[in-house]
Short mmCIF file of C-alpha atoms in Angstrom, two decimals:
data_model
loop_
_atom_site.label_atom_id
_atom_site.label_comp_id
_atom_site.label_asym_id
_atom_site.label_seq_id
_atom_site.Cartn_x
_atom_site.Cartn_y
_atom_site.Cartn_z
CA UNK A 1150 72.96 -3.94 -7.15
CA UNK A 1151 73.93 -2.73 -3.66
CA UNK A 1152 77.46 -2.77 -2.19
CA UNK A 1153 76.54 -5.58 0.19
CA UNK A 1154 75.42 -7.72 -2.70
CA UNK A 1155 78.69 -7.04 -4.57
CA UNK A 1156 80.77 -7.88 -1.48
CA UNK A 1157 78.82 -11.09 -0.89
CA UNK A 1158 79.38 -12.11 -4.49
CA UNK A 1159 83.17 -11.50 -4.19
CA UNK A 1160 83.34 -13.53 -0.96
CA UNK A 1161 81.54 -16.38 -2.63
CA UNK A 1162 84.16 -16.39 -5.40
CA UNK A 1163 87.02 -16.30 -2.86
CA UNK A 1164 85.57 -19.25 -0.94
CA UNK A 1165 85.19 -21.24 -4.15
CA UNK A 1166 88.77 -20.54 -5.15
CA UNK A 1167 90.15 -21.44 -1.69
CA UNK A 1168 88.28 -24.72 -1.77
CA UNK A 1169 89.70 -25.39 -5.21
CA UNK A 1170 93.23 -24.71 -3.90
CA UNK A 1171 92.63 -26.95 -0.89
CA UNK A 1172 91.66 -29.79 -3.18
CA UNK A 1173 94.86 -29.41 -5.23
CA UNK A 1174 97.23 -28.96 -2.24
CA UNK A 1175 99.51 -31.92 -1.32
CA UNK A 1176 100.70 -31.06 2.14
CA UNK A 1177 98.38 -31.41 5.10
CA UNK A 1178 99.49 -28.21 6.82
CA UNK A 1179 98.76 -26.20 3.68
CA UNK A 1180 95.34 -27.82 3.44
CA UNK A 1181 94.60 -26.85 7.05
CA UNK A 1182 95.61 -23.23 6.46
CA UNK A 1183 93.46 -23.05 3.33
CA UNK A 1184 90.47 -24.69 5.13
CA UNK A 1185 90.65 -22.21 8.04
CA UNK A 1186 90.76 -19.27 5.64
CA UNK A 1187 87.84 -20.66 3.65
CA UNK A 1188 85.68 -21.14 6.81
CA UNK A 1189 86.48 -17.59 7.90
CA UNK A 1190 85.31 -16.24 4.57
CA UNK A 1191 82.18 -18.43 4.71
CA UNK A 1192 81.35 -16.94 8.14
CA UNK A 1193 81.65 -13.43 6.72
CA UNK A 1194 79.52 -14.52 3.78
CA UNK A 1195 76.78 -15.77 6.11
CA UNK A 1196 76.78 -12.45 8.01
CA UNK A 1197 76.53 -10.50 4.75
CA UNK A 1198 73.63 -12.63 3.52
CA UNK A 1199 71.73 -12.11 6.78
CA UNK A 1200 72.31 -8.38 6.53
CA UNK A 1201 71.15 -8.40 2.94
CA UNK A 1202 67.97 -10.33 3.92
CA UNK A 1203 67.18 -7.78 6.65
CA UNK A 1204 67.50 -4.94 4.16
CA UNK A 1205 65.22 -6.70 1.70
CA UNK A 1206 62.61 -7.28 4.43
CA UNK A 1207 62.81 -3.63 5.46
CA UNK A 1208 62.41 -2.51 1.86
CA UNK A 1209 59.40 -4.80 1.40
CA UNK A 1210 57.78 -3.51 4.59
CA UNK A 1211 58.30 0.07 3.45
CA UNK A 1212 56.75 -0.71 0.08
CA UNK A 1213 53.73 -2.39 1.71
CA UNK A 1214 53.24 0.57 4.02
CA UNK A 1215 53.42 2.92 1.07
CA UNK A 1216 50.74 0.89 -0.75
CA UNK A 1217 48.47 0.98 2.30
CA UNK A 1218 48.89 4.72 2.66
CA UNK A 1219 48.17 5.24 -1.02
CA UNK A 1220 44.97 3.20 -0.71
CA UNK A 1221 43.90 5.26 2.28
CA UNK A 1222 44.56 8.42 0.39
CA UNK A 1223 42.36 7.31 -2.53
CA UNK A 1224 38.81 8.65 -2.20
CA UNK A 1225 36.22 5.92 -1.49
CA UNK A 1226 33.75 5.35 -4.31
CA UNK A 1227 30.22 5.45 -2.86
CA UNK A 1228 27.49 3.27 -4.30
CA UNK A 1229 24.52 5.37 -5.41
CA UNK A 1230 21.09 3.91 -4.65
CA UNK A 1231 17.62 4.90 -5.85
CA UNK A 1232 14.68 5.51 -3.53
CA UNK A 1233 11.07 6.06 -4.57
CA UNK A 1234 9.35 9.03 -2.94
CA UNK A 1235 6.16 7.99 -1.15
CA UNK A 1236 5.57 11.03 1.06
CA UNK A 1237 3.50 13.47 -0.97
CA UNK A 1238 0.27 15.41 -0.88
CA UNK A 1239 -1.70 17.44 -3.40
CA UNK A 1240 -4.31 20.14 -3.80
CA UNK A 1241 -5.71 22.11 -6.71
CA UNK A 1242 -6.65 25.56 -7.88
CA UNK A 1243 -8.60 26.65 -10.93
CA UNK A 1244 -5.62 26.22 -13.28
CA UNK A 1245 -3.18 23.90 -11.53
CA UNK A 1246 -2.91 20.68 -9.55
CA UNK A 1247 -0.07 21.08 -7.04
CA UNK A 1248 2.09 18.15 -5.90
CA UNK A 1249 4.09 18.47 -2.67
CA UNK A 1250 7.01 16.00 -2.60
CA UNK A 1251 8.31 16.05 0.98
CA UNK A 1252 11.13 14.35 2.90
CA UNK A 1253 13.89 16.05 0.86
CA UNK A 1254 16.11 17.66 3.52
CA UNK A 1255 18.71 19.98 2.01
CA UNK A 1256 16.97 20.23 -1.36
CA UNK A 1257 17.41 24.02 -1.35
CA UNK A 1258 21.17 23.58 -1.77
CA UNK A 1259 20.91 21.04 -4.59
CA UNK A 1260 22.01 22.19 -8.06
CA UNK A 1261 19.40 22.47 -10.82
CA UNK A 1262 21.26 19.91 -12.92
CA UNK A 1263 20.39 17.26 -10.35
CA UNK A 1264 16.64 17.97 -10.47
CA UNK A 1265 15.09 16.51 -13.63
CA UNK A 1266 11.32 16.68 -14.20
CA UNK A 1267 9.51 15.45 -17.32
CA UNK A 1268 5.88 16.11 -18.29
CA UNK A 1269 3.58 14.54 -20.87
CA UNK A 1270 -0.13 15.05 -21.45
CA UNK A 1271 -0.99 12.31 -18.93
CA UNK A 1272 2.13 11.68 -16.84
CA UNK A 1273 4.86 13.28 -14.74
CA UNK A 1274 8.28 11.94 -13.74
CA UNK A 1275 10.73 13.32 -11.16
CA UNK A 1276 14.41 12.43 -10.56
CA UNK A 1277 16.37 14.22 -7.81
CA UNK A 1278 19.93 13.85 -6.56
CA UNK A 1279 22.23 13.08 -5.15
CA UNK A 1280 21.24 16.11 -3.06
CA UNK A 1281 24.70 16.36 -1.43
CA UNK A 1282 28.13 14.71 -1.63
CA UNK A 1283 27.48 12.94 1.66
CA UNK A 1284 24.19 11.42 0.55
CA UNK A 1285 24.64 8.81 -2.18
CA UNK A 1286 20.94 8.49 -2.98
CA UNK A 1287 18.73 9.44 -5.93
CA UNK A 1288 15.02 10.09 -5.30
CA UNK A 1289 12.42 9.23 -7.94
CA UNK A 1290 8.68 9.84 -8.30
CA UNK A 1291 6.28 9.21 -11.15
CA UNK A 1292 2.60 9.17 -12.06
CA UNK A 1293 2.18 7.03 -15.15
CA UNK A 1294 -1.34 8.28 -15.88
CA UNK A 1295 -2.96 11.28 -14.24
CA UNK A 1296 -6.65 11.48 -13.39
CA UNK A 1297 -7.19 13.94 -16.25
CA UNK A 1298 -5.03 15.40 -19.00
CA UNK A 1299 -2.47 18.12 -18.23
CA UNK A 1300 -0.69 20.79 -20.28
CA UNK A 1301 3.05 19.92 -20.33
CA UNK A 1302 4.11 23.31 -21.73
CA UNK A 1303 2.56 25.24 -18.84
CA UNK A 1304 3.59 22.82 -16.10
CA UNK A 1305 6.61 23.71 -13.95
CA UNK A 1306 8.18 23.25 -10.51
CA UNK A 1307 9.62 25.18 -7.57
CA UNK A 1308 12.45 24.10 -5.28
CA UNK A 1309 11.99 24.69 -1.54
CA UNK A 1310 14.35 24.09 1.38
CA UNK A 1311 13.09 20.58 2.14
CA UNK A 1312 10.41 19.79 -0.46
CA UNK A 1313 9.64 20.07 -4.17
CA UNK A 1314 6.47 21.76 -5.41
CA UNK A 1315 5.28 20.56 -8.84
CA UNK A 1316 2.59 22.50 -10.72
CA UNK A 1317 0.54 20.39 -13.17
CA UNK A 1318 -1.32 22.72 -15.52
CA UNK A 1319 -4.88 21.52 -16.10
CA UNK A 1320 -5.78 20.79 -19.72
CA UNK A 1321 -9.27 22.10 -18.94
CA UNK A 1322 -8.91 25.01 -16.49
CA UNK A 1323 -11.71 25.13 -13.95
CA UNK A 1324 -12.28 21.37 -13.92
CA UNK A 1325 -12.34 19.58 -10.58
CA UNK A 1326 -10.03 16.61 -9.96
CA UNK A 1327 -11.47 14.01 -7.59
CA UNK A 1328 -8.20 12.03 -7.54
CA UNK A 1329 -4.60 12.56 -8.61
CA UNK A 1330 -4.14 9.30 -10.57
CA UNK A 1331 -6.34 7.56 -13.12
CA UNK A 1332 -6.03 4.26 -11.22
CA UNK A 1333 -7.41 5.79 -8.01
CA UNK A 1334 -10.35 7.29 -9.89
CA UNK A 1335 -11.14 3.98 -11.62
CA UNK A 1336 -11.19 2.09 -8.31
CA UNK A 1337 -13.44 4.72 -6.70
CA UNK A 1338 -15.86 4.70 -9.66
CA UNK A 1339 -16.07 0.91 -9.61
CA UNK A 1340 -16.80 0.84 -5.88
CA UNK A 1341 -19.41 3.57 -6.22
CA UNK A 1342 -21.14 1.73 -9.06
CA UNK A 1343 -21.18 -1.52 -7.08
CA UNK A 1344 -22.76 0.21 -4.06
CA UNK A 1345 -25.56 1.86 -6.05
CA UNK A 1346 -28.92 0.00 -5.86
CA UNK A 1347 -30.29 -0.99 -9.26
CA UNK A 1348 -33.99 -0.09 -9.27
CA UNK A 1349 -34.60 0.55 -12.98
CA UNK A 1350 -37.64 -0.82 -14.75
CA UNK A 1351 -35.79 -3.49 -16.73
CA UNK A 1352 -33.94 -5.06 -13.81
CA UNK A 1353 -35.20 -7.10 -10.90
CA UNK A 1354 -36.60 -4.54 -8.41
CA UNK A 1355 -35.75 -6.77 -5.46
CA UNK A 1356 -32.00 -6.84 -6.22
CA UNK A 1357 -31.24 -3.30 -5.03
CA UNK A 1358 -33.43 -3.68 -1.94
CA UNK A 1359 -31.78 -6.96 -1.08
CA UNK A 1360 -28.35 -5.32 -1.31
CA UNK A 1361 -29.50 -2.52 0.97
CA UNK A 1362 -30.91 -5.03 3.45
CA UNK A 1363 -27.63 -6.92 3.36
CA UNK A 1364 -25.73 -3.76 4.26
CA UNK A 1365 -28.17 -3.07 7.10
CA UNK A 1366 -27.62 -6.60 8.42
CA UNK A 1367 -23.83 -6.32 8.22
CA UNK A 1368 -23.69 -2.91 9.89
CA UNK A 1369 -26.59 -3.30 12.34
CA UNK A 1370 -26.57 -4.82 15.83
CA UNK A 1371 -28.83 -6.90 18.09
CA UNK A 1372 -30.03 -3.83 19.99
CA UNK A 1373 -31.65 -2.55 16.82
CA UNK A 1374 -33.36 -5.87 16.04
CA UNK A 1375 -34.88 -6.46 19.51
CA UNK A 1376 -37.24 -3.41 19.62
CA UNK A 1377 -38.63 -4.20 16.16
CA UNK A 1378 -40.00 -7.53 17.37
CA UNK A 1379 -41.50 -5.84 20.43
CA UNK A 1380 -43.37 -3.28 18.31
CA UNK A 1381 -44.72 -6.03 16.03
CA UNK A 1382 -45.92 -8.14 18.98
CA UNK A 1383 -47.77 -5.20 20.51
CA UNK A 1384 -49.44 -4.45 17.16
CA UNK A 1385 -50.59 -8.05 16.83
CA UNK A 1386 -52.10 -7.99 20.35
CA UNK A 1387 -54.07 -4.84 19.61
CA UNK A 1388 -55.47 -6.24 16.37
CA UNK A 1389 -56.35 -9.63 17.88
CA UNK A 1390 -56.46 -11.22 14.45
CA UNK A 1391 -54.92 -14.52 13.36
CA UNK A 1392 -52.44 -14.90 10.54
CA UNK A 1393 -54.87 -16.95 8.47
CA UNK A 1394 -57.61 -14.38 8.97
CA UNK A 1395 -55.32 -11.60 7.80
CA UNK A 1396 -54.60 -13.47 4.61
CA UNK A 1397 -58.21 -14.07 3.62
CA UNK A 1398 -59.66 -10.72 4.65
CA UNK A 1399 -58.89 -7.91 2.24
CA UNK A 1400 -60.02 -5.17 4.62
CA UNK A 1401 -57.71 -6.34 7.43
CA UNK A 1402 -54.90 -6.95 4.93
CA UNK A 1403 -54.74 -3.23 4.16
CA UNK A 1404 -54.33 -2.37 7.82
CA UNK A 1405 -51.75 -5.10 8.23
CA UNK A 1406 -49.75 -3.48 5.44
CA UNK A 1407 -49.71 -0.17 7.27
CA UNK A 1408 -48.91 -1.89 10.56
CA UNK A 1409 -46.04 -3.71 8.89
CA UNK A 1410 -44.69 -0.37 7.61
CA UNK A 1411 -45.03 1.12 11.10
CA UNK A 1412 -43.16 -1.85 12.54
CA UNK A 1413 -40.20 -1.30 10.21
CA UNK A 1414 -40.03 2.47 10.75
CA UNK A 1415 -40.46 2.23 14.54
CA UNK A 1416 -37.74 -0.40 14.71
CA UNK A 1417 -35.32 1.94 12.94
CA UNK A 1418 -36.17 4.82 15.32
CA UNK A 1419 -35.82 2.65 18.41
CA UNK A 1420 -32.52 1.25 17.17
CA UNK A 1421 -31.19 4.78 16.76
CA UNK A 1422 -32.41 5.87 20.21
CA UNK A 1423 -31.02 2.80 22.00
CA UNK A 1424 -27.75 2.18 20.13
CA UNK A 1425 -27.15 5.47 18.34
CA UNK A 1426 -27.14 3.62 14.98
CA UNK A 1427 -27.70 6.12 12.17
CA UNK A 1428 -27.84 3.21 9.70
CA UNK A 1429 -30.75 1.72 11.67
CA UNK A 1430 -32.66 5.02 11.53
CA UNK A 1431 -32.09 5.56 7.79
CA UNK A 1432 -32.88 2.01 6.70
CA UNK A 1433 -35.88 1.74 9.04
CA UNK A 1434 -37.46 4.94 7.71
CA UNK A 1435 -36.60 4.03 4.11
CA UNK A 1436 -38.11 0.53 4.14
CA UNK A 1437 -40.97 1.66 6.38
CA UNK A 1438 -41.87 4.32 3.83
CA UNK A 1439 -41.64 1.82 0.97
CA UNK A 1440 -43.84 -0.67 2.85
CA UNK A 1441 -46.39 2.07 3.59
CA UNK A 1442 -46.42 3.11 -0.05
CA UNK A 1443 -46.90 -0.51 -1.06
CA UNK A 1444 -49.86 -0.89 1.30
CA UNK A 1445 -51.38 2.32 -0.02
CA UNK A 1446 -50.99 1.25 -3.66
CA UNK A 1447 -52.41 -2.19 -2.87
CA UNK A 1448 -55.44 -0.70 -1.11
CA UNK A 1449 -56.19 1.45 -4.15
CA UNK A 1450 -55.90 -1.39 -6.66
CA UNK A 1451 -55.36 -5.11 -6.19
CA UNK A 1452 -53.08 -5.10 -9.22
CA UNK A 1453 -50.59 -2.71 -7.59
CA UNK A 1454 -49.02 -5.28 -5.28
CA UNK A 1455 -45.46 -5.41 -6.68
CA UNK A 1456 -43.80 -2.84 -4.38
CA UNK A 1457 -45.33 -4.30 -1.22
CA UNK A 1458 -44.33 -7.81 -2.31
CA UNK A 1459 -40.70 -6.77 -2.98
CA UNK A 1460 -40.36 -5.06 0.43
CA UNK A 1461 -41.90 -8.05 2.19
CA UNK A 1462 -39.56 -10.46 0.39
CA UNK A 1463 -36.57 -8.33 1.36
CA UNK A 1464 -37.58 -8.29 5.02
CA UNK A 1465 -38.33 -12.04 4.94
CA UNK A 1466 -34.89 -12.78 3.48
CA UNK A 1467 -33.14 -10.49 5.97
CA UNK A 1468 -34.76 -11.78 9.15
CA UNK A 1469 -35.07 -15.31 7.86
CA UNK A 1470 -31.30 -15.40 7.60
CA UNK A 1471 -31.04 -14.03 11.14
CA UNK A 1472 -33.41 -16.72 12.47
CA UNK A 1473 -31.52 -19.45 10.58
CA UNK A 1474 -28.18 -18.36 12.06
CA UNK A 1475 -29.31 -17.76 15.66
CA UNK A 1476 -32.37 -19.98 16.03
CA UNK A 1477 -34.01 -17.32 18.22
CA UNK A 1478 -37.61 -16.34 17.78
CA UNK A 1479 -36.96 -12.83 19.07
CA UNK A 1480 -36.56 -10.86 16.96
CA UNK A 1481 -35.55 -12.83 13.86
CA UNK A 1482 -38.26 -15.52 13.98
CA UNK A 1483 -41.15 -13.15 14.73
CA UNK A 1484 -40.21 -10.62 12.05
CA UNK A 1485 -39.65 -13.46 9.58
CA UNK A 1486 -43.20 -14.74 10.23
CA UNK A 1487 -44.65 -11.23 9.86
CA UNK A 1488 -42.80 -10.79 6.58
CA UNK A 1489 -44.09 -14.17 5.39
CA UNK A 1490 -47.67 -13.07 6.16
CA UNK A 1491 -47.14 -9.98 4.00
CA UNK A 1492 -45.64 -12.09 1.22
CA UNK A 1493 -48.70 -14.36 1.30
CA UNK A 1494 -50.98 -11.33 1.35
CA UNK A 1495 -49.46 -9.77 -1.76
CA UNK A 1496 -49.00 -13.19 -3.32
CA UNK A 1497 -52.74 -13.77 -2.96
CA UNK A 1498 -53.34 -10.49 -4.77
CA UNK A 1499 -51.16 -11.74 -7.62
CA UNK A 1500 -53.00 -15.07 -7.89
CA UNK A 1501 -56.62 -13.94 -7.40
#
C-alpha cells in the first residue's frame, strides 16, 4: 500500500469521527466548527483520491506498454507451407536416368538434414526445406511408379546451387526409357495401339482402311479433293464408256480398275503440289497402290476381288460422306459415283 493510500484512509477516518462528533454536539457554534473542519478534510480526501487514480492510470499504461513491447520482442512464428515441384526435366545414360528438379534458388546453402530423398524399386520421393529461415516453404516431388524398375541401393542425388540432380539407377543397365513414369508410357501405348490399322486375316480388312480414310478426311482440305475429281473426269472422257458398259464388260473393267488407282494416286500428288499436304501425298499413293494391286489381282483371277472391293468401299464411304455433308458433285459426288462403279464391278465378280 502506498503512502497516498494510507493518508487517504486516515483522512476518511478523521472525517467519519468529526461527523460523529457533530451529531453528538449540543451547541450550534460547536456544530458549525466541526462541520467546517469535516468539509476541509473531505476536500483533502477528494484531492488525494484523484491523485491516487492518476497514479493507478499511469501504472496501468506503463504495464500495457510493457506488454506491447514484450509482444514485439517475441519472434513471429511463420506458417510453413508445402509446394509440389512441377518444373523438372530428365535424360538418361546407359546406367542412370537423371532427374533435374529446378526452381530451387539458394539450394546450395541448404543443410543436408533438410533434403530427404527416398527410393524404392519403382518410386522416388523428394522433400526439401525450408531452404532458408526467410522462406517458410517445403518443396515436395514424387513419382509413384516409374516407367521401369530402378535400383534403390545405387540411386543417389547431388545438390547444386539452384537445382537438385537425382540419379535413378536402372535395374537393367543399357535399357532405353521412352518415358519417365509408368502412367505416361501406358497412355502412349494405348494411343499407339488405337492408331494402328488392323489388317490381320481374322479381322475385317476394311476396318483399318476405313480408319486411315477417316484420318485423311479429318486432316485433308478441299484443295486436295478438287484435283482428284478433275483427273477422274478426264479419264472418263478418254475412255468414252458408260458406267453400265463398264460393269458388264470384263475387259474394260480391268482398265477401269487401273484408271481408278491412277485417279487416287494422282489426286494425292496434286494435293501435295497445290496445298503442300504431305498427308494427301502419302494416303493418295498408299490407296492408289492398293487399288492398282486389287485391279491386277482381279485381272489374273475373278476370285481375287477382295482387295479391290475393300479399297472401293473405303473410297465410297469417304467421298460419300463428303457429298452428303456438302451436296456438291465436285469432287465428292463424282468420286463417290466412281467408287460405286468399282464396288459394283467387284461385287459382280463375287456374285458371278
